Coordinates of C-alpha atoms in Angstrom, one line a residue:
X1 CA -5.4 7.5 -50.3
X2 CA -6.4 11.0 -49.3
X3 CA -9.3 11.0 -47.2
X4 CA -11.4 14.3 -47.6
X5 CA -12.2 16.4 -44.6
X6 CA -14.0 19.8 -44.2
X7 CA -11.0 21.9 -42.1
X8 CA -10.2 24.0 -45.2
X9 CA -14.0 24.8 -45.3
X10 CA -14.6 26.2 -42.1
X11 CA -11.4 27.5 -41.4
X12 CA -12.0 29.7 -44.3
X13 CA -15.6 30.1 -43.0
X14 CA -14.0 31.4 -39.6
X15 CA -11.8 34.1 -41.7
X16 CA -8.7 32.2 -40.7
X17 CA -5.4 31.9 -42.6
X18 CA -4.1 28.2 -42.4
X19 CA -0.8 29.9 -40.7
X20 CA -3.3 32.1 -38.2
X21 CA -4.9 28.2 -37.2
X22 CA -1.6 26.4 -36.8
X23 CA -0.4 29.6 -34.5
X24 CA -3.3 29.3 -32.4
X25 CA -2.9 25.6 -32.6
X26 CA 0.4 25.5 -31.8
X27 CA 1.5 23.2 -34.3
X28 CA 3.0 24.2 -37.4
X29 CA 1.2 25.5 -40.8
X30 CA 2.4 22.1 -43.0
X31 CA 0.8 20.3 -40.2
X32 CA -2.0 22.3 -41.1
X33 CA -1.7 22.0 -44.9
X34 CA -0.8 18.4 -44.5
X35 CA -4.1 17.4 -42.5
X36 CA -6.3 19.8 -44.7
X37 CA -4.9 18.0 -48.0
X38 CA -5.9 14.1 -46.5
X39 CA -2.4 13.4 -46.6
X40 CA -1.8 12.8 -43.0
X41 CA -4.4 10.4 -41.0
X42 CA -6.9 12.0 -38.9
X43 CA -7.2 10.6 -35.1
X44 CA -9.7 11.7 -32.5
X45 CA -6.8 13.7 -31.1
X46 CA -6.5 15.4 -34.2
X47 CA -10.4 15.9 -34.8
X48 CA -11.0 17.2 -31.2
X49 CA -7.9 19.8 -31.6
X50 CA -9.4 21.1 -34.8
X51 CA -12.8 21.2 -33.8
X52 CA -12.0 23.2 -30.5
X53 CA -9.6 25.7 -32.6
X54 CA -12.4 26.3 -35.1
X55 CA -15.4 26.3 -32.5
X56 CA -17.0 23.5 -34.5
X57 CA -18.4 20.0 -33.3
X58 CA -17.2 16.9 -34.3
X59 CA -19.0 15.5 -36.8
X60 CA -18.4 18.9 -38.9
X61 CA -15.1 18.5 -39.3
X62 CA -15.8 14.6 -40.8
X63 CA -19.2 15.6 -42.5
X64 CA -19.5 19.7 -43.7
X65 CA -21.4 21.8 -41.7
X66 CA -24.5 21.5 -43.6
X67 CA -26.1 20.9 -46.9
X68 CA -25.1 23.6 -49.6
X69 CA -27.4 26.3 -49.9
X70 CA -30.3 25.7 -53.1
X71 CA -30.8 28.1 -55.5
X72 CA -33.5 29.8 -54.5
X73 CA -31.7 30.6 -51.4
X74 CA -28.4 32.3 -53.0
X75 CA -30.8 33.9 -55.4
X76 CA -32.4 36.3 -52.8
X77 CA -29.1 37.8 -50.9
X78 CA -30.0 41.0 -48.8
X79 CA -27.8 43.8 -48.4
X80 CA -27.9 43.1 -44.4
X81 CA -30.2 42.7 -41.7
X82 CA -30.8 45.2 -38.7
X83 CA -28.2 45.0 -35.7
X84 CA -28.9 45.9 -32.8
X85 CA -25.7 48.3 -31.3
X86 CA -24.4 47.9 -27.9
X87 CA -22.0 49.8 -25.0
X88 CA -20.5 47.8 -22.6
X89 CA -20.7 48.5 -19.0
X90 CA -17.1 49.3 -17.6
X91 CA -16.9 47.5 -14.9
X92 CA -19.2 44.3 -15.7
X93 CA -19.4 42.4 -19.2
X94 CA -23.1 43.2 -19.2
X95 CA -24.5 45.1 -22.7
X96 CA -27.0 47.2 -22.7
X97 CA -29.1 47.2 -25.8
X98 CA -29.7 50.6 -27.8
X99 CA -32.8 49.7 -29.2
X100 CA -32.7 53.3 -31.6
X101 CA -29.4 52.9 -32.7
X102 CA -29.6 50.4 -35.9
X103 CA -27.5 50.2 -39.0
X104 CA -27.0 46.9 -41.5
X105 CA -24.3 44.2 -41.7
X106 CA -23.3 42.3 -44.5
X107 CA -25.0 38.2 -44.4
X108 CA -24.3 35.3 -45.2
X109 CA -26.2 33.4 -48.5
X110 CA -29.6 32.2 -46.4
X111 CA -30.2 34.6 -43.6
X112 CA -33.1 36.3 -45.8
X113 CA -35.1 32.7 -46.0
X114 CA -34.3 32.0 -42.1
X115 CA -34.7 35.6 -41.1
X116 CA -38.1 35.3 -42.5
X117 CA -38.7 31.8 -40.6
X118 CA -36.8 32.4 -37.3
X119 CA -36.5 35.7 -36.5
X120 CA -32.7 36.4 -36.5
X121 CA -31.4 39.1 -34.7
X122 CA -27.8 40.6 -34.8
X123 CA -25.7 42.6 -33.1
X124 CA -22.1 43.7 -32.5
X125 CA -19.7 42.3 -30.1
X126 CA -18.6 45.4 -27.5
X127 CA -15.9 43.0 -25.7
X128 CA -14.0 40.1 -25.5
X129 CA -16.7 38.2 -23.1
X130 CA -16.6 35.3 -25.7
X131 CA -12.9 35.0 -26.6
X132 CA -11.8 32.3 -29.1
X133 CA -13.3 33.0 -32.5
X134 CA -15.8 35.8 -31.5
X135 CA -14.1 39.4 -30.3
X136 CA -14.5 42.7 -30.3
X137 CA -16.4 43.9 -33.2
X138 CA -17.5 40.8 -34.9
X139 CA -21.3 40.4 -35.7
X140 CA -23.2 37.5 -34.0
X141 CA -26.3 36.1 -34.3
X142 CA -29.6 34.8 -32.3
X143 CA -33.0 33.6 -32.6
X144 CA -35.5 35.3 -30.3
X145 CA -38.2 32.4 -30.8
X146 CA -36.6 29.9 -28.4
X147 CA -35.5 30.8 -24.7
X148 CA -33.6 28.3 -23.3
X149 CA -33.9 28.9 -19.8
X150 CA -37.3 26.7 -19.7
X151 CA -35.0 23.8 -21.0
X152 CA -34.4 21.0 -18.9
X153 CA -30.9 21.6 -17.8
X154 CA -29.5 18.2 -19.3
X155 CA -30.2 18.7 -22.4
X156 CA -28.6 21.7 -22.4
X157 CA -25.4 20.1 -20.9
X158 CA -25.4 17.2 -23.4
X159 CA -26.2 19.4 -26.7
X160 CA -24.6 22.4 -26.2
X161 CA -22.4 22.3 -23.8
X162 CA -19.7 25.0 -24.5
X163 CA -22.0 27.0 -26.7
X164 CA -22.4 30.7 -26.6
X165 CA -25.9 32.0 -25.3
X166 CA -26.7 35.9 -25.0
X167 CA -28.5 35.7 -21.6
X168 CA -31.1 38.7 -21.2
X169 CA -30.9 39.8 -17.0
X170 CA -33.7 42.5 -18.3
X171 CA -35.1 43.7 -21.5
X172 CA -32.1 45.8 -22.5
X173 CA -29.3 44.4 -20.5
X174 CA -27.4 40.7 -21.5
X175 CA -24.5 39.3 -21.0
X176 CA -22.6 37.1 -23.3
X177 CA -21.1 33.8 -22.4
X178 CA -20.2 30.0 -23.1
X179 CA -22.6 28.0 -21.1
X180 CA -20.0 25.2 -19.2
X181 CA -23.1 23.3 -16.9
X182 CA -24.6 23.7 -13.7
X183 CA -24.7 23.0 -9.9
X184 CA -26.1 24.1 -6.4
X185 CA -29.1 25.6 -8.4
X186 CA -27.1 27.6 -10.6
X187 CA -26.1 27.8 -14.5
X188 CA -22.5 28.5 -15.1
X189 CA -21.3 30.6 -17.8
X190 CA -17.4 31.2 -19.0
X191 CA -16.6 34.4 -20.4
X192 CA -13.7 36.9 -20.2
X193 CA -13.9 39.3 -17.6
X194 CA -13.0 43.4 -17.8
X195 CA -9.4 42.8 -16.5
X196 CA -8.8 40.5 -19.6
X197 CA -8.7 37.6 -17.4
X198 CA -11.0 34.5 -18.2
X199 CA -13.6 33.3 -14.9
X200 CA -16.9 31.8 -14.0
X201 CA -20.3 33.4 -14.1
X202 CA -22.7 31.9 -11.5
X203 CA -26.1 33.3 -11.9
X204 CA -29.8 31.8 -10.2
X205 CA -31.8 31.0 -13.5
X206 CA -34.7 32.7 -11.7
X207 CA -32.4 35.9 -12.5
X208 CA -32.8 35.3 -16.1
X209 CA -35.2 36.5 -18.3
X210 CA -34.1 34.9 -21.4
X211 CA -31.5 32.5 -22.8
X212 CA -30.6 32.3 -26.3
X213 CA -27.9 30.6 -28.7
X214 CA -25.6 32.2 -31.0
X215 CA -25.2 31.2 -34.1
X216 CA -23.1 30.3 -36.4
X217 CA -22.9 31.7 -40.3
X218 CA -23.7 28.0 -41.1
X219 CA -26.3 27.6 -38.8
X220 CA -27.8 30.6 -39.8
X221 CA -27.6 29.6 -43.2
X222 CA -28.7 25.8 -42.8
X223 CA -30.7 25.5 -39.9
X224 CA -28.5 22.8 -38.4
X225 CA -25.5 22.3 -36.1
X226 CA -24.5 18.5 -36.5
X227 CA -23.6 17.0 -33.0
X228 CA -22.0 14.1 -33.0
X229 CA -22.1 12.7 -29.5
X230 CA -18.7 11.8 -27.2
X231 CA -19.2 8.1 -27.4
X232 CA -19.1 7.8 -31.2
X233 CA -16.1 9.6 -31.8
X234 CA -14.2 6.5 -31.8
X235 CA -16.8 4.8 -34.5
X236 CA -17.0 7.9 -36.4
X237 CA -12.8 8.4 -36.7
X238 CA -12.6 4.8 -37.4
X239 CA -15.3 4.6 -39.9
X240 CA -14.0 7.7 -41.6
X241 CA -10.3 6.5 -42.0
X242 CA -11.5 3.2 -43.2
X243 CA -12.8 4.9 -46.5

């Protein structure tokens, strides 16, 4: 019995061709097909490997991303919202943010009802810092209402561990990395560097002004990133074949 899964959904989400995926997983594009269709049984192998190729959690790939937009959402879809232009630095991965420099990007269905709930701001990718999905010239997003730097650490580790963050060093300078924990009194970034390489970012949190998460489209859309934790993936995998 083929067992429905929501790979085809964000893959597509992600602007990914199912032969783009299986090159960047290695594996070959029937694989791909095969796994997408339910015709091949999903492990927690299989589920981590997708997840990590489509920088998705878990539990999306078993459940959807999120609940589909109502109508009253789709009905009201802007032209764009403002985006904030940057320059990189040439010798750091540091932007600096052109506050006078704005122009509009195409949004997702929902960013009108969240924009006027969160306060989303955008703004265009000027390097590689983030790597996987995110490069050069691709539009990300962030809320300014939260800064995480006054979270307790843990929580940051357990919940978004891996996640991108745009971390403010001033009020017009950031730096865009995936947050990968903390030590000796400092947070610890991944990003990749001017010389193409990938490396460590070690920076005193008393250095930062302001943390924030980027989102995804679907988080931007739905308000919700589902996390399922490490210790159910077993259950989860288990219960989800079983159907």
């Amino acid at each position: 019995m083929d067992k429905k899964n929501y790979i085809r959904m964000i893959r597509e989400l992600r602007g990914l061709s199912q032969a783009a995926l299986a090159e960047k997983m290695g594996i070959s594009q029937s694989q791909v097909d095969r796994i997408e269709k339910g015709q091949r049984k999903l492990t927690v192998d299989w589920v981590l490997k997708f997840s990590e190729a489509l920088d998705t959690t878990f539990g999306s790939i078993l459940e959807g991303p999120g609940p589909a937009p109502s109508k009253e959402i789709s009905s009201e879809i802007p032209e764009g919202i403002d985006v904030h232009a940057t320059v990189p630095s040439m010798s750091s991965i540091n932007f600096f943010m052109l506050e006078s420099s704005r122009y509009k990007v195409p949004v997702p269905r929902g960013i009108q009802l969240l924009e006027k709930k969160g306060k989303i701001k955008s703004f265009e990718m000027c390097n590689g810092s983030l790597n996987e999905r995110y490069m050069r010239g691709d539009f990300i997003f962030y809320s300014i209402e939260k800064n995480y730097i006054n979270s307790n650490f843990d929580f940051l580790l357990k919940d978004y561990y891996r996640c991108p963050f745009l971390v403010f060093v001033s009020n017009n300078e950031c730096f865009a990395a995936r947050f990968i924990g903390f030590g000796k009194n400092k947070l610890n970034f991944s990003a990749e560097m001017p010389s193409g390489e990938r490396d460590c970012i070690h920076i005193d949190p008393s250095k930062i002004l302001s943390m924030h998460r980027i989102f995804e489209w679907e988080e931007v859309i739905y308000g919700v990133r589902r996390i399922t934790m490490y210790q159910k993936f077993d259950d989860a995998i288990k219960d989800f074949n079983a159907k």
